[in-house]
PDB file of C-alpha atoms in Angstrom:
ATOM      1  CA  MET D 958      -0.929 -10.739   7.239  1.00  0.00           C
ATOM      2  CA  SER D 959      -2.328 -11.540   3.798  1.00  0.00           C
ATOM      3  CA  ILE D 960      -0.290  -9.873   0.616  1.00  0.00           C
ATOM      4  CA  THR D 961      -3.725  -8.266  -0.107  1.00  0.00           C
ATOM      5  CA  GLU D 962      -4.357  -6.810   3.500  1.00  0.00           C
ATOM      6  CA  MET D 963      -0.781  -5.730   3.444  1.00  0.00           C
ATOM      7  CA  LEU D 964      -1.064  -3.608   0.168  1.00  0.00           C
ATOM      8  CA  GLY D 965      -4.759  -2.786   0.412  1.00  0.00           C
ATOM      9  CA  ILE D 966      -5.428  -4.613  -3.032  1.00  0.00           C
ATOM     10  CA  GLN D 967      -8.350  -6.990  -3.633  1.00  0.00           C
ATOM     11  CA  TYR D 968      -6.786  -9.617  -5.754  1.00  0.00           C
ATOM     12  CA  PRO D 969      -2.960 -11.080  -4.853  1.00  0.00           C
ATOM     13  CA  ILE D 970      -2.037 -10.255  -8.744  1.00  0.00           C
ATOM     14  CA  PHE D 971       1.035  -8.453  -9.497  1.00  0.00           C
ATOM     15  CA  SER D 972       2.107  -6.738 -13.285  1.00  0.00           C
ATOM     16  CA  GLY D 973       5.559  -6.958 -14.002  1.00  0.00           C
ATOM     17  CA  ALA D 974       7.740  -3.765 -14.477  1.00  0.00           C
ATOM     18  CA  MET D 975       8.786  -4.402 -17.710  1.00  0.00           C
ATOM     19  CA  MET D 976      10.784  -1.134 -19.031  1.00  0.00           C
ATOM     20  CA  HIS D 977       9.406   0.961 -21.007  1.00  0.00           C
ATOM     21  CA  ILE D 978       5.933  -1.521 -21.261  1.00  0.00           C
ATOM     22  CA  ALA D 979       4.816  -1.052 -17.499  1.00  0.00           C
ATOM     23  CA  THR D 980       3.596   2.772 -18.102  1.00  0.00           C
ATOM     24  CA  HIS D 981       0.452   4.073 -16.841  1.00  0.00           C
ATOM     25  CA  GLU D 982      -1.884   2.639 -19.718  1.00  0.00           C
ATOM     26  CA  LEU D 983      -0.871  -1.037 -18.481  1.00  0.00           C
ATOM     27  CA  VAL D 984      -0.606  -0.110 -14.662  1.00  0.00           C
ATOM     28  CA  GLY D 985      -3.706   1.836 -13.960  1.00  0.00           C
ATOM     29  CA  ALA D 986      -5.340  -1.161 -15.696  1.00  0.00           C
ATOM     30  CA  VAL D 987      -4.277  -3.566 -13.616  1.00  0.00           C
ATOM     31  CA  SER D 988      -4.762  -1.643 -10.244  1.00  0.00           C
ATOM     32  CA  GLU D 989      -8.106  -0.694 -11.544  1.00  0.00           C
ATOM     33  CA  ALA D 990      -9.053  -4.025 -11.979  1.00  0.00           C
ATOM     34  CA  GLY D 991      -8.014  -4.915  -8.363  1.00  0.00           C
ATOM     35  CA  GLY D 992      -4.847  -6.045  -8.698  1.00  0.00           C
ATOM     36  CA  LEU D 993      -1.387  -4.173  -8.258  1.00  0.00           C
ATOM     37  CA  GLY D 994       0.152  -2.626 -10.986  1.00  0.00           C
ATOM     38  CA  VAL D 995       3.531  -2.116 -11.096  1.00  0.00           C
ATOM     39  CA  LEU D 996       5.453   0.895 -12.861  1.00  0.00           C
ATOM     40  CA  GLY D 997       8.846   0.455 -14.543  1.00  0.00           C
ATOM     41  CA  SER D 998      11.248   3.368 -13.645  1.00  0.00           C
ATOM     42  CA  ALA D 999      14.306   2.355 -15.346  1.00  0.00           C
ATOM     43  CA  GLY D1000      15.178   4.066 -18.127  1.00  0.00           C
ATOM     44  CA  LEU D1001      13.063   7.219 -16.947  1.00  0.00           C
ATOM     45  CA  SER D1002      14.215  10.547 -15.641  1.00  0.00           C
ATOM     46  CA  ALA D1003      12.407  11.812 -12.536  1.00  0.00           C
ATOM     47  CA  GLU D1004      10.528  14.285 -14.053  1.00  0.00           C
ATOM     48  CA  GLN D1005       9.338  11.415 -16.615  1.00  0.00           C
ATOM     49  CA  LEU D1006       8.695   9.174 -13.534  1.00  0.00           C
ATOM     50  CA  ARG D1007       6.726  12.020 -11.751  1.00  0.00           C
ATOM     51  CA  THR D1008       4.753  12.439 -15.025  1.00  0.00           C
ATOM     52  CA  GLU D1009       3.874   8.418 -15.046  1.00  0.00           C
ATOM     53  CA  ILE D1010       2.855   8.132 -11.407  1.00  0.00           C
ATOM     54  CA  ARG D1011       0.645  11.368 -11.509  1.00  0.00           C
ATOM     55  CA  ALA D1012      -1.003   9.944 -15.300  1.00  0.00           C
ATOM     56  CA  THR D1013      -1.758   6.336 -13.198  1.00  0.00           C
ATOM     57  CA  GLN D1014      -3.358   8.249 -10.087  1.00  0.00           C
ATOM     58  CA  ALA D1015      -5.554  10.031 -12.693  1.00  0.00           C
ATOM     59  CA  MET D1016      -6.385   6.623 -14.175  1.00  0.00           C
ATOM     60  CA  THR D1017      -7.449   4.825 -10.674  1.00  0.00           C
ATOM     61  CA  ASP D1018      -7.423   5.833  -7.243  1.00  0.00           C
ATOM     62  CA  LYS D1019      -6.738   2.156  -6.030  1.00  0.00           C
ATOM     63  CA  PRO D1020      -3.018   1.219  -5.034  1.00  0.00           C
ATOM     64  CA  PHE D1021      -0.288   0.396  -7.249  1.00  0.00           C
ATOM     65  CA  GLY D1022       3.848   0.479  -7.372  1.00  0.00           C
ATOM     66  CA  VAL D1023       6.572   1.658  -8.508  1.00  0.00           C
ATOM     67  CA  ASN D1024      10.018  -0.767  -9.412  1.00  0.00           C
ATOM     68  CA  LEU D1025      13.437   0.221  -8.634  1.00  0.00           C
ATOM     69  CA  MET D1026      15.916  -1.298 -10.970  1.00  0.00           C
ATOM     70  CA  LEU D1027      18.838  -0.657  -8.617  1.00  0.00           C
ATOM     71  CA  GLN D1028      21.642  -0.486 -11.683  1.00  0.00           C
ATOM     72  CA  MET D1029      20.162   2.726 -12.546  1.00  0.00           C
ATOM     73  CA  LYS D1030      22.365   5.573 -11.765  1.00  0.00           C
ATOM     74  CA  ASN D1031      19.466   8.143 -11.055  1.00  0.00           C
ATOM     75  CA  CYS D1032      17.752   5.485  -8.264  1.00  0.00           C
ATOM     76  CA  PRO D1033      18.085   8.237  -5.481  1.00  0.00           C
ATOM     77  CA  GLU D1034      16.292  10.416  -7.461  1.00  0.00           C
ATOM     78  CA  LEU D1035      13.618   8.242  -8.429  1.00  0.00           C
ATOM     79  CA  ALA D1036      13.219   7.146  -4.957  1.00  0.00           C
ATOM     80  CA  GLN D1037      12.717  10.505  -3.887  1.00  0.00           C
ATOM     81  CA  VAL D1038      10.173  11.250  -6.394  1.00  0.00           C
ATOM     82  CA  ILE D1039       8.314   7.887  -5.281  1.00  0.00           C
ATOM     83  CA  ILE D1040       8.150   9.130  -1.656  1.00  0.00           C
ATOM     84  CA  ASP D1041       7.175  12.872  -2.671  1.00  0.00           C
ATOM     85  CA  GLU D1042       4.281  11.295  -5.016  1.00  0.00           C
ATOM     86  CA  GLY D1043       2.712   9.265  -2.259  1.00  0.00           C
ATOM     87  CA  VAL D1044       3.338   5.817  -3.677  1.00  0.00           C
ATOM     88  CA  LYS D1045       2.811   3.203  -1.268  1.00  0.00           C
ATOM     89  CA  VAL D1046       4.485  -0.019  -2.934  1.00  0.00           C
ATOM     90  CA  VAL D1047       8.092  -0.284  -4.293  1.00  0.00           C
ATOM     91  CA  THR D1048       9.517  -3.614  -5.781  1.00  0.00           C
ATOM     92  CA  THR D1049      12.951  -3.653  -6.254  1.00  0.00           C
ATOM     93  CA  GLY D1050      15.457  -5.469  -8.650  1.00  0.00           C
ATOM     94  CA  ALA D1051      18.804  -6.062 -10.046  1.00  0.00           C
ATOM     95  CA  GLY D1052      20.825  -4.986  -6.787  1.00  0.00           C
ATOM     96  CA  ASN D1053      20.902  -4.807  -3.287  1.00  0.00           C
ATOM     97  CA  PRO D1054      17.672  -2.245  -1.642  1.00  0.00           C
ATOM     98  CA  THR D1055      19.484  -2.115   1.664  1.00  0.00           C
ATOM     99  CA  SER D1056      20.202   1.328   1.646  1.00  0.00           C
ATOM    100  CA  TYR D1057      16.585   2.183   0.117  1.00  0.00           C
ATOM    101  CA  ILE D1058      14.601   0.416   2.520  1.00  0.00           C
ATOM    102  CA  PRO D1059      14.649   2.605   5.752  1.00  0.00           C
ATOM    103  CA  PRO D1060      14.057   6.058   4.069  1.00  0.00           C
ATOM    104  CA  LEU D1061      11.220   4.229   1.942  1.00  0.00           C
ATOM    105  CA  HIS D1062       9.777   2.641   5.037  1.00  0.00           C
ATOM    106  CA  ALA D1063       9.796   6.076   7.239  1.00  0.00           C
ATOM    107  CA  ALA D1064       7.333   7.394   4.076  1.00  0.00           C
ATOM    108  CA  GLY D1065       5.301   4.371   4.772  1.00  0.00           C
ATOM    109  CA  ILE D1066       6.175   2.559   1.607  1.00  0.00           C
ATOM    110  CA  LYS D1067       6.219  -1.398   1.582  1.00  0.00           C
ATOM    111  CA  VAL D1068       9.235  -2.752  -0.185  1.00  0.00           C
ATOM    112  CA  ILE D1069       9.172  -5.935  -1.891  1.00  0.00           C
ATOM    113  CA  PRO D1070      12.489  -7.146  -3.748  1.00  0.00           C
ATOM    114  CA  VAL D1071      12.331  -9.441  -6.684  1.00  0.00           C
ATOM    115  CA  ILE D1072      14.554 -12.482  -5.744  1.00  0.00           C
ATOM    116  CA  ALA D1073      16.104 -15.788  -7.605  1.00  0.00           C
ATOM    117  CA  SER D1074      17.312 -17.369  -4.923  1.00  0.00           C
ATOM    118  CA  VAL D1075      16.945 -18.778  -1.194  1.00  0.00           C
ATOM    119  CA  HIS D1076      20.330 -16.828  -0.313  1.00  0.00           C
ATOM    120  CA  HIS D1077      18.856 -13.491  -1.516  1.00  0.00           C
ATOM    121  CA  ALA D1078      15.713 -14.068   0.239  1.00  0.00           C
ATOM    122  CA  HIS D1079      17.622 -14.506   3.409  1.00  0.00           C
ATOM    123  CA  LYS D1080      19.482 -11.043   2.553  1.00  0.00           C
ATOM    124  CA  MET D1081      15.898  -9.316   1.857  1.00  0.00           C
ATOM    125  CA  VAL D1082      14.725 -10.615   5.143  1.00  0.00           C
ATOM    126  CA  ALA D1083      17.432  -9.370   7.291  1.00  0.00           C
ATOM    127  CA  ALA D1084      17.030  -5.729   5.330  1.00  0.00           C
ATOM    128  CA  GLY D1085      13.509  -5.593   6.282  1.00  0.00           C
ATOM    129  CA  ALA D1086      11.876  -6.206   3.381  1.00  0.00           C
ATOM    130  CA  ASP D1087       8.174  -6.803   3.620  1.00  0.00           C
ATOM    131  CA  ALA D1088       7.470  -9.486   1.149  1.00  0.00           C
ATOM    132  CA  VAL D1089       9.550 -10.934  -1.917  1.00  0.00           C
ATOM    133  CA  VAL D1090       8.887 -11.837  -5.272  1.00  0.00           C
ATOM    134  CA  ALA D1091      10.316 -15.513  -6.176  1.00  0.00           C
ATOM    135  CA  GLU D1092      10.983 -15.333  -9.798  1.00  0.00           C
ATOM    136  CA  GLY D1093      11.958 -18.530 -11.637  1.00  0.00           C
ATOM    137  CA  GLN D1094      13.937 -18.310 -14.929  1.00  0.00           C
ATOM    138  CA  GLU D1095      10.923 -19.236 -16.990  1.00  0.00           C
ATOM    139  CA  SER D1096      10.479 -15.567 -16.959  1.00  0.00           C
ATOM    140  CA  GLY D1097      10.816 -12.890 -19.803  1.00  0.00           C
ATOM    141  CA  GLY D1098      13.929 -10.472 -19.436  1.00  0.00           C
ATOM    142  CA  HIS D1099      16.286 -10.633 -17.060  1.00  0.00           C
ATOM    143  CA  ILE D1100      16.577 -13.768 -15.501  1.00  0.00           C
ATOM    144  CA  GLY D1101      18.192 -16.179 -12.876  1.00  0.00           C
ATOM    145  CA  GLN D1102      18.868 -19.776 -13.155  1.00  0.00           C
ATOM    146  CA  THR D1103      16.298 -21.735 -11.094  1.00  0.00           C
ATOM    147  CA  SER D1104      13.136 -22.527 -12.256  1.00  0.00           C
ATOM    148  CA  THR D1105       9.893 -21.716 -10.542  1.00  0.00           C
ATOM    149  CA  MET D1106       9.090 -25.323  -9.729  1.00  0.00           C
ATOM    150  CA  ALA D1107      11.907 -25.514  -7.926  1.00  0.00           C
ATOM    151  CA  LEU D1108      12.371 -22.150  -6.354  1.00  0.00           C
ATOM    152  CA  LEU D1109       9.280 -21.203  -5.046  1.00  0.00           C
ATOM    153  CA  PRO D1110       8.626 -23.761  -2.311  1.00  0.00           C
ATOM    154  CA  GLN D1111      11.899 -23.302  -1.393  1.00  0.00           C
ATOM    155  CA  VAL D1112      11.996 -19.538  -0.566  1.00  0.00           C
ATOM    156  CA  VAL D1113       8.370 -19.999   0.738  1.00  0.00           C
ATOM    157  CA  ASP D1114      10.113 -22.717   3.367  1.00  0.00           C
ATOM    158  CA  ALA D1115      13.168 -20.694   4.096  1.00  0.00           C
ATOM    159  CA  VAL D1116      11.351 -17.170   4.781  1.00  0.00           C
ATOM    160  CA  ASP D1117       8.440 -15.748   7.227  1.00  0.00           C
ATOM    161  CA  ILE D1118       7.234 -12.872   5.183  1.00  0.00           C
ATOM    162  CA  PRO D1119       4.800 -13.626   2.276  1.00  0.00           C
ATOM    163  CA  VAL D1120       6.039 -14.579  -0.950  1.00  0.00           C
ATOM    164  CA  VAL D1121       4.783 -13.854  -4.513  1.00  0.00           C
ATOM    165  CA  GLY D1122       5.542 -16.397  -7.506  1.00  0.00           C
ATOM    166  CA  ALA D1123       6.323 -15.266 -10.620  1.00  0.00           C
ATOM    167  CA  GLY D1124       7.812 -16.731 -13.725  1.00  0.00           C
ATOM    168  CA  GLY D1125       5.216 -19.148 -15.947  1.00  0.00           C
ATOM    169  CA  VAL D1126       1.957 -17.662 -15.121  1.00  0.00           C
ATOM    170  CA  GLY D1127       0.180 -18.296 -18.125  1.00  0.00           C
ATOM    171  CA  ASP D1128      -3.434 -19.270 -17.431  1.00  0.00           C
ATOM    172  CA  GLY D1129      -5.232 -20.345 -14.099  1.00  0.00           C
ATOM    173  CA  ARG D1130      -3.796 -23.414 -13.801  1.00  0.00           C
ATOM    174  CA  SER D1131      -0.394 -21.904 -13.249  1.00  0.00           C
ATOM    175  CA  VAL D1132      -1.760 -19.240 -10.985  1.00  0.00           C
ATOM    176  CA  ALA D1133      -3.176 -22.297  -9.069  1.00  0.00           C
ATOM    177  CA  ALA D1134       0.261 -24.518  -9.042  1.00  0.00           C
ATOM    178  CA  MET D1135       1.817 -21.050  -7.430  1.00  0.00           C
ATOM    179  CA  PHE D1136      -0.445 -20.920  -5.032  1.00  0.00           C
ATOM    180  CA  ALA D1137       0.132 -25.005  -4.303  1.00  0.00           C
ATOM    181  CA  LEU D1138       3.511 -24.178  -4.003  1.00  0.00           C
ATOM    182  CA  GLY D1139       2.799 -21.903  -0.861  1.00  0.00           C
ATOM    183  CA  ALA D1140       2.715 -18.064  -2.607  1.00  0.00           C
ATOM    184  CA  GLN D1141       0.186 -15.955  -1.506  1.00  0.00           C
ATOM    185  CA  GLY D1142      -0.203 -14.027  -4.775  1.00  0.00           C
ATOM    186  CA  VAL D1143       1.527 -14.144  -8.246  1.00  0.00           C
ATOM    187  CA  GLN D1144       3.508 -11.675 -10.596  1.00  0.00           C
ATOM    188  CA  CYS D1145       2.716 -12.077 -14.612  1.00  0.00           C
ATOM    189  CA  GLY D1146       4.530 -10.038 -17.239  1.00  0.00           C
ATOM    190  CA  THR D1147       4.371 -11.992 -20.364  1.00  0.00           C
ATOM    191  CA  ILE D1148       0.696 -12.553 -20.526  1.00  0.00           C
ATOM    192  CA  PHE D1149      -0.035  -8.896 -20.307  1.00  0.00           C
ATOM    193  CA  LEU D1150       1.767  -8.578 -23.037  1.00  0.00           C
ATOM    194  CA  THR D1151      -1.012  -9.628 -24.959  1.00  0.00           C
ATOM    195  CA  ALA D1152      -3.561  -7.047 -23.043  1.00  0.00           C
ATOM    196  CA  GLU D1153      -5.410  -4.506 -25.074  1.00  0.00           C
ATOM    197  CA  GLU D1154      -4.181  -2.069 -22.685  1.00  0.00           C
ATOM    198  CA  CYS D1155      -0.111  -3.117 -22.874  1.00  0.00           C
ATOM    199  CA  PRO D1156       1.466  -0.061 -24.963  1.00  0.00           C
ATOM    200  CA  VAL D1157       4.081  -2.186 -27.380  1.00  0.00           C
ATOM    201  CA  PRO D1158       3.327  -2.057 -31.240  1.00  0.00           C
ATOM    202  CA  ALA D1159       0.946  -4.382 -32.657  1.00  0.00           C
ATOM    203  CA  SER D1160       3.550  -6.652 -34.170  1.00  0.00           C
ATOM    204  CA  TYR D1161       5.027  -7.345 -30.737  1.00  0.00           C
ATOM    205  CA  LYS D1162       1.405  -8.820 -29.421  1.00  0.00           C
ATOM    206  CA  GLN D1163       1.154 -10.393 -32.558  1.00  0.00           C
ATOM    207  CA  ARG D1164       4.883 -12.131 -32.150  1.00  0.00           C
ATOM    208  CA  VAL D1165       3.845 -13.301 -28.657  1.00  0.00           C
ATOM    209  CA  LEU D1166       0.706 -14.742 -29.867  1.00  0.00           C
ATOM    210  CA  ALA D1167       2.589 -16.703 -32.721  1.00  0.00           C
ATOM    211  CA  ALA D1168       4.979 -18.217 -30.385  1.00  0.00           C
ATOM    212  CA  SER D1169       5.502 -21.483 -29.744  1.00  0.00           C
ATOM    213  CA  ASP D1170       6.385 -23.791 -26.492  1.00  0.00           C
ATOM    214  CA  THR D1171      10.079 -23.722 -27.587  1.00  0.00           C
ATOM    215  CA  ASP D1172      10.229 -20.089 -29.171  1.00  0.00           C
ATOM    216  CA  THR D1173      12.472 -18.267 -26.533  1.00  0.00           C
ATOM    217  CA  ILE D1174      16.122 -17.877 -26.172  1.00  0.00           C
ATOM    218  CA  VAL D1175      18.388 -16.877 -23.510  1.00  0.00           C
ATOM    219  CA  THR D1176      21.325 -14.447 -24.792  1.00  0.00           C
ATOM    220  CA  GLY D1177      23.954 -12.898 -22.395  1.00  0.00           C
ATOM    221  CA  ARG D1178      25.107 -16.086 -20.322  1.00  0.00           C
ATOM    222  CA  SER D1179      28.639 -15.046 -21.265  1.00  0.00           C
ATOM    223  CA  GLN D1180      27.995 -11.438 -19.883  1.00  0.00           C
ATOM    224  CA  ARG D1181      26.261 -12.599 -16.652  1.00  0.00           C
ATOM    225  CA  ASP D1182      23.345 -10.942 -17.488  1.00  0.00           C
ATOM    226  CA  PRO D1183      21.189 -13.410 -18.978  1.00  0.00           C
ATOM    227  CA  VAL D1184      17.963 -12.235 -20.683  1.00  0.00           C
ATOM    228  CA  ARG D1185      15.053 -14.232 -22.127  1.00  0.00           C
ATOM    229  CA  ALA D1186      13.492 -13.231 -25.390  1.00  0.00           C
ATOM    230  CA  LEU D1187      11.639 -14.399 -28.242  1.00  0.00           C
ATOM    231  CA  ARG D1188      13.929 -15.871 -30.961  1.00  0.00           C
ATOM    232  CA  ASN D1189      14.563 -13.893 -33.780  1.00  0.00           C
ATOM    233  CA  PRO D1190      17.721 -13.977 -36.727  1.00  0.00           C
ATOM    234  CA  MET D1191      19.608 -11.033 -34.753  1.00  0.00           C
ATOM    235  CA  LEU D1192      19.232 -13.230 -30.901  1.00  0.00           C
ATOM    236  CA  GLU D1193      20.464 -16.455 -32.859  1.00  0.00           C
ATOM    237  CA  ASP D1194      23.235 -14.544 -34.186  1.00  0.00           C
ATOM    238  CA  TYR D1195      24.156 -13.017 -30.978  1.00  0.00           C
ATOM    239  CA  LEU D1196      23.930 -16.676 -28.791  1.00  0.00           C
ATOM    240  CA  GLN D1197      26.214 -17.964 -31.890  1.00  0.00           C
ATOM    241  CA  LEU D1198      29.041 -15.463 -31.121  1.00  0.00           C
ATOM    242  CA  GLU D1199      28.729 -16.246 -27.674  1.00  0.00           C
ATOM    243  CA  GLN D1200      29.133 -19.778 -27.840  1.00  0.00           C
ATOM    244  CA  SER D1201      32.084 -18.765 -29.994  1.00  0.00           C
ATOM    245  CA  ASN D1202      33.634 -16.686 -27.524  1.00  0.00           C
ATOM    246  CA  ALA D1203      33.175 -13.492 -29.335  1.00  0.00           C
ATOM    247  CA  PRO D1204      34.782 -10.414 -27.708  1.00  0.00           C
ATOM    248  CA  ALA D1205      32.103  -8.154 -25.741  1.00  0.00           C
ATOM    249  CA  GLU D1206      32.391  -5.502 -27.827  1.00  0.00           C
ATOM    250  CA  LYS D1207      31.173  -7.329 -30.884  1.00  0.00           C
ATOM    251  CA  LEU D1208      28.395  -8.363 -28.839  1.00  0.00           C
ATOM    252  CA  HIS D1209      27.532  -5.004 -27.577  1.00  0.00           C
ATOM    253  CA  ALA D1210      27.872  -3.968 -31.383  1.00  0.00           C
ATOM    254  CA  LEU D1211      24.939  -6.286 -32.315  1.00  0.00           C
ATOM    255  CA  ALA D1212      22.572  -6.049 -29.360  1.00  0.00           C
ATOM    256  CA  ASP D1213      22.575  -2.538 -28.186  1.00  0.00           C
ATOM    257  CA  GLY D1214      19.692  -0.697 -28.348  1.00  0.00           C
ATOM    258  CA  SER D1215      18.114  -3.570 -29.641  1.00  0.00           C
ATOM    259  CA  PHE D1216      15.079  -3.621 -26.835  1.00  0.00           C
ATOM    260  CA  ALA D1217      14.235  -0.313 -27.781  1.00  0.00           C
ATOM    261  CA  LYS D1218      13.885  -1.534 -31.771  1.00  0.00           C
ATOM    262  CA  ALA D1219      11.151  -4.034 -30.113  1.00  0.00           C
ATOM    263  CA  VAL D1220       9.369  -1.986 -27.736  1.00  0.00           C
ATOM    264  CA  ASN D1221       9.624   1.310 -29.478  1.00  0.00           C
ATOM    265  CA  GLU D1222       9.796   0.556 -33.143  1.00  0.00           C
ATOM    266  CA  GLY D1223       8.015  -3.001 -33.175  1.00  0.00           C
ATOM    267  CA  ASP D1224      11.164  -4.592 -34.566  1.00  0.00           C
ATOM    268  CA  MET D1225      10.733  -8.236 -34.331  1.00  0.00           C
ATOM    269  CA  THR D1226      13.940  -9.263 -36.853  1.00  0.00           C
ATOM    270  CA  HIS D1227      16.480  -6.872 -35.145  1.00  0.00           C
ATOM    271  CA  GLY D1228      14.994  -5.848 -31.917  1.00  0.00           C
ATOM    272  CA  THR D1229      15.149  -8.097 -28.632  1.00  0.00           C
ATOM    273  CA  PRO D1230      11.499  -8.687 -27.783  1.00  0.00           C
ATOM    274  CA  MET D1231      11.845  -9.999 -24.032  1.00  0.00           C
ATOM    275  CA  ALA D1232       8.922 -12.433 -23.206  1.00  0.00           C
ATOM    276  CA  GLY D1233       8.871 -15.814 -21.211  1.00  0.00           C
ATOM    277  CA  GLU D1234       8.302 -19.216 -21.772  1.00  0.00           C
ATOM    278  CA  VAL D1235       4.265 -18.999 -21.494  1.00  0.00           C
ATOM    279  CA  ALA D1236       4.163 -17.147 -24.672  1.00  0.00           C
ATOM    280  CA  GLY D1237       3.334 -20.321 -26.344  1.00  0.00           C
ATOM    281  CA  MET D1238       0.175 -20.796 -23.835  1.00  0.00           C
ATOM    282  CA  LEU D1239      -1.210 -17.128 -25.214  1.00  0.00           C
ATOM    283  CA  THR D1240      -3.820 -16.880 -28.112  1.00  0.00           C
ATOM    284  CA  THR D1241      -5.516 -14.172 -27.613  1.00  0.00           C
ATOM    285  CA  ILE D1242      -5.397 -10.193 -27.162  1.00  0.00           C
ATOM    286  CA  ARG D1243      -7.985  -9.102 -24.034  1.00  0.00           C
ATOM    287  CA  PRO D1244      -8.102  -6.784 -21.727  1.00  0.00           C
ATOM    288  CA  VAL D1245      -6.614  -6.603 -18.423  1.00  0.00           C
ATOM    289  CA  LYS D1246      -9.960  -6.990 -16.531  1.00  0.00           C
ATOM    290  CA  ASP D1247     -10.512 -10.524 -18.095  1.00  0.00           C
ATOM    291  CA  PHE D1248      -7.324 -11.892 -17.158  1.00  0.00           C
ATOM    292  CA  VAL D1249      -7.613 -10.834 -13.371  1.00  0.00           C
ATOM    293  CA  VAL D1250     -11.317 -11.868 -13.299  1.00  0.00           C
ATOM    294  CA  ARG D1251     -10.492 -15.398 -14.660  1.00  0.00           C
ATOM    295  CA  TRP D1252      -7.817 -15.944 -12.359  1.00  0.00           C
ATOM    296  CA  ILE D1253      -9.612 -14.939  -9.418  1.00  0.00           C
ATOM    297  CA  ARG D1254     -12.294 -17.956  -9.725  1.00  0.00           C
ATOM    298  CA  VAL D1255      -9.168 -20.138  -9.509  1.00  0.00           C
ATOM    299  CA  ILE D1256      -7.725 -18.349  -6.503  1.00  0.00           C
ATOM    300  CA  ALA D1257     -11.032 -18.841  -4.596  1.00  0.00           C
ATOM    301  CA  LEU D1258     -10.722 -22.334  -5.028  1.00  0.00           C
ATOM    302  CA  SER D1259      -7.158 -22.571  -4.440  1.00  0.00           C
TER     303      SER D1259
END
């Protein structure tokens, strides 16, 4: 069964569950355009997630998903809200979803973990996952260590469930490449930062549009939590401190709260504006539907 048939969606295009960015405004637009919008639940209370789910349902009667970042302490409460509100797709990240899969399946929910290695893909198949998203280190935000070009075909060869490719999707050529490597669909995050419907401040969108091909930076490797974002003075200072083996307390003092500064305040100097390497390809702000329609032409020929 194809990923579109499994999920009841028209086009095999997922939006990434970007924390505090993948809200109903963006998610509803992606699903209404025929893809699968995915709400980010990280950082939300159970009632805030319920509000986001209902706001999305008010925008579209088409399927959408919710992401569970499994590091969140309130994941059990969030999962119950997802079940109660009739969401039909859950993606997971930052942890092992094995204990969540049986109750989600019992509620008729498809579970699709985001993974960064063949080892993790095997574990998710054994746990009963319905599909996986293989995300390469080109992505924005929290990343693994293998590039999409190398990771995706190895995951496709290793498992017998649908695989969605993520990391490095910036235009129709990269969509076609994902399908050539065996993916049944694509997940995109950075490109949707430049969507009209994306709720980030204008300064964040303009920073993405102004990015060059070498304008991202990866910090947090010393903390075993690497994150890719758009380069700025604060992140340059952070990386310098990391490389000089500065204590964790000093790193936290510099960067704690910086993602919120970028997303909520549009601070591109002291914030952490997460984005992937494809930011250098993006030049215009367009409606979500425009991205989807352009890519579907490519997928139809793949």
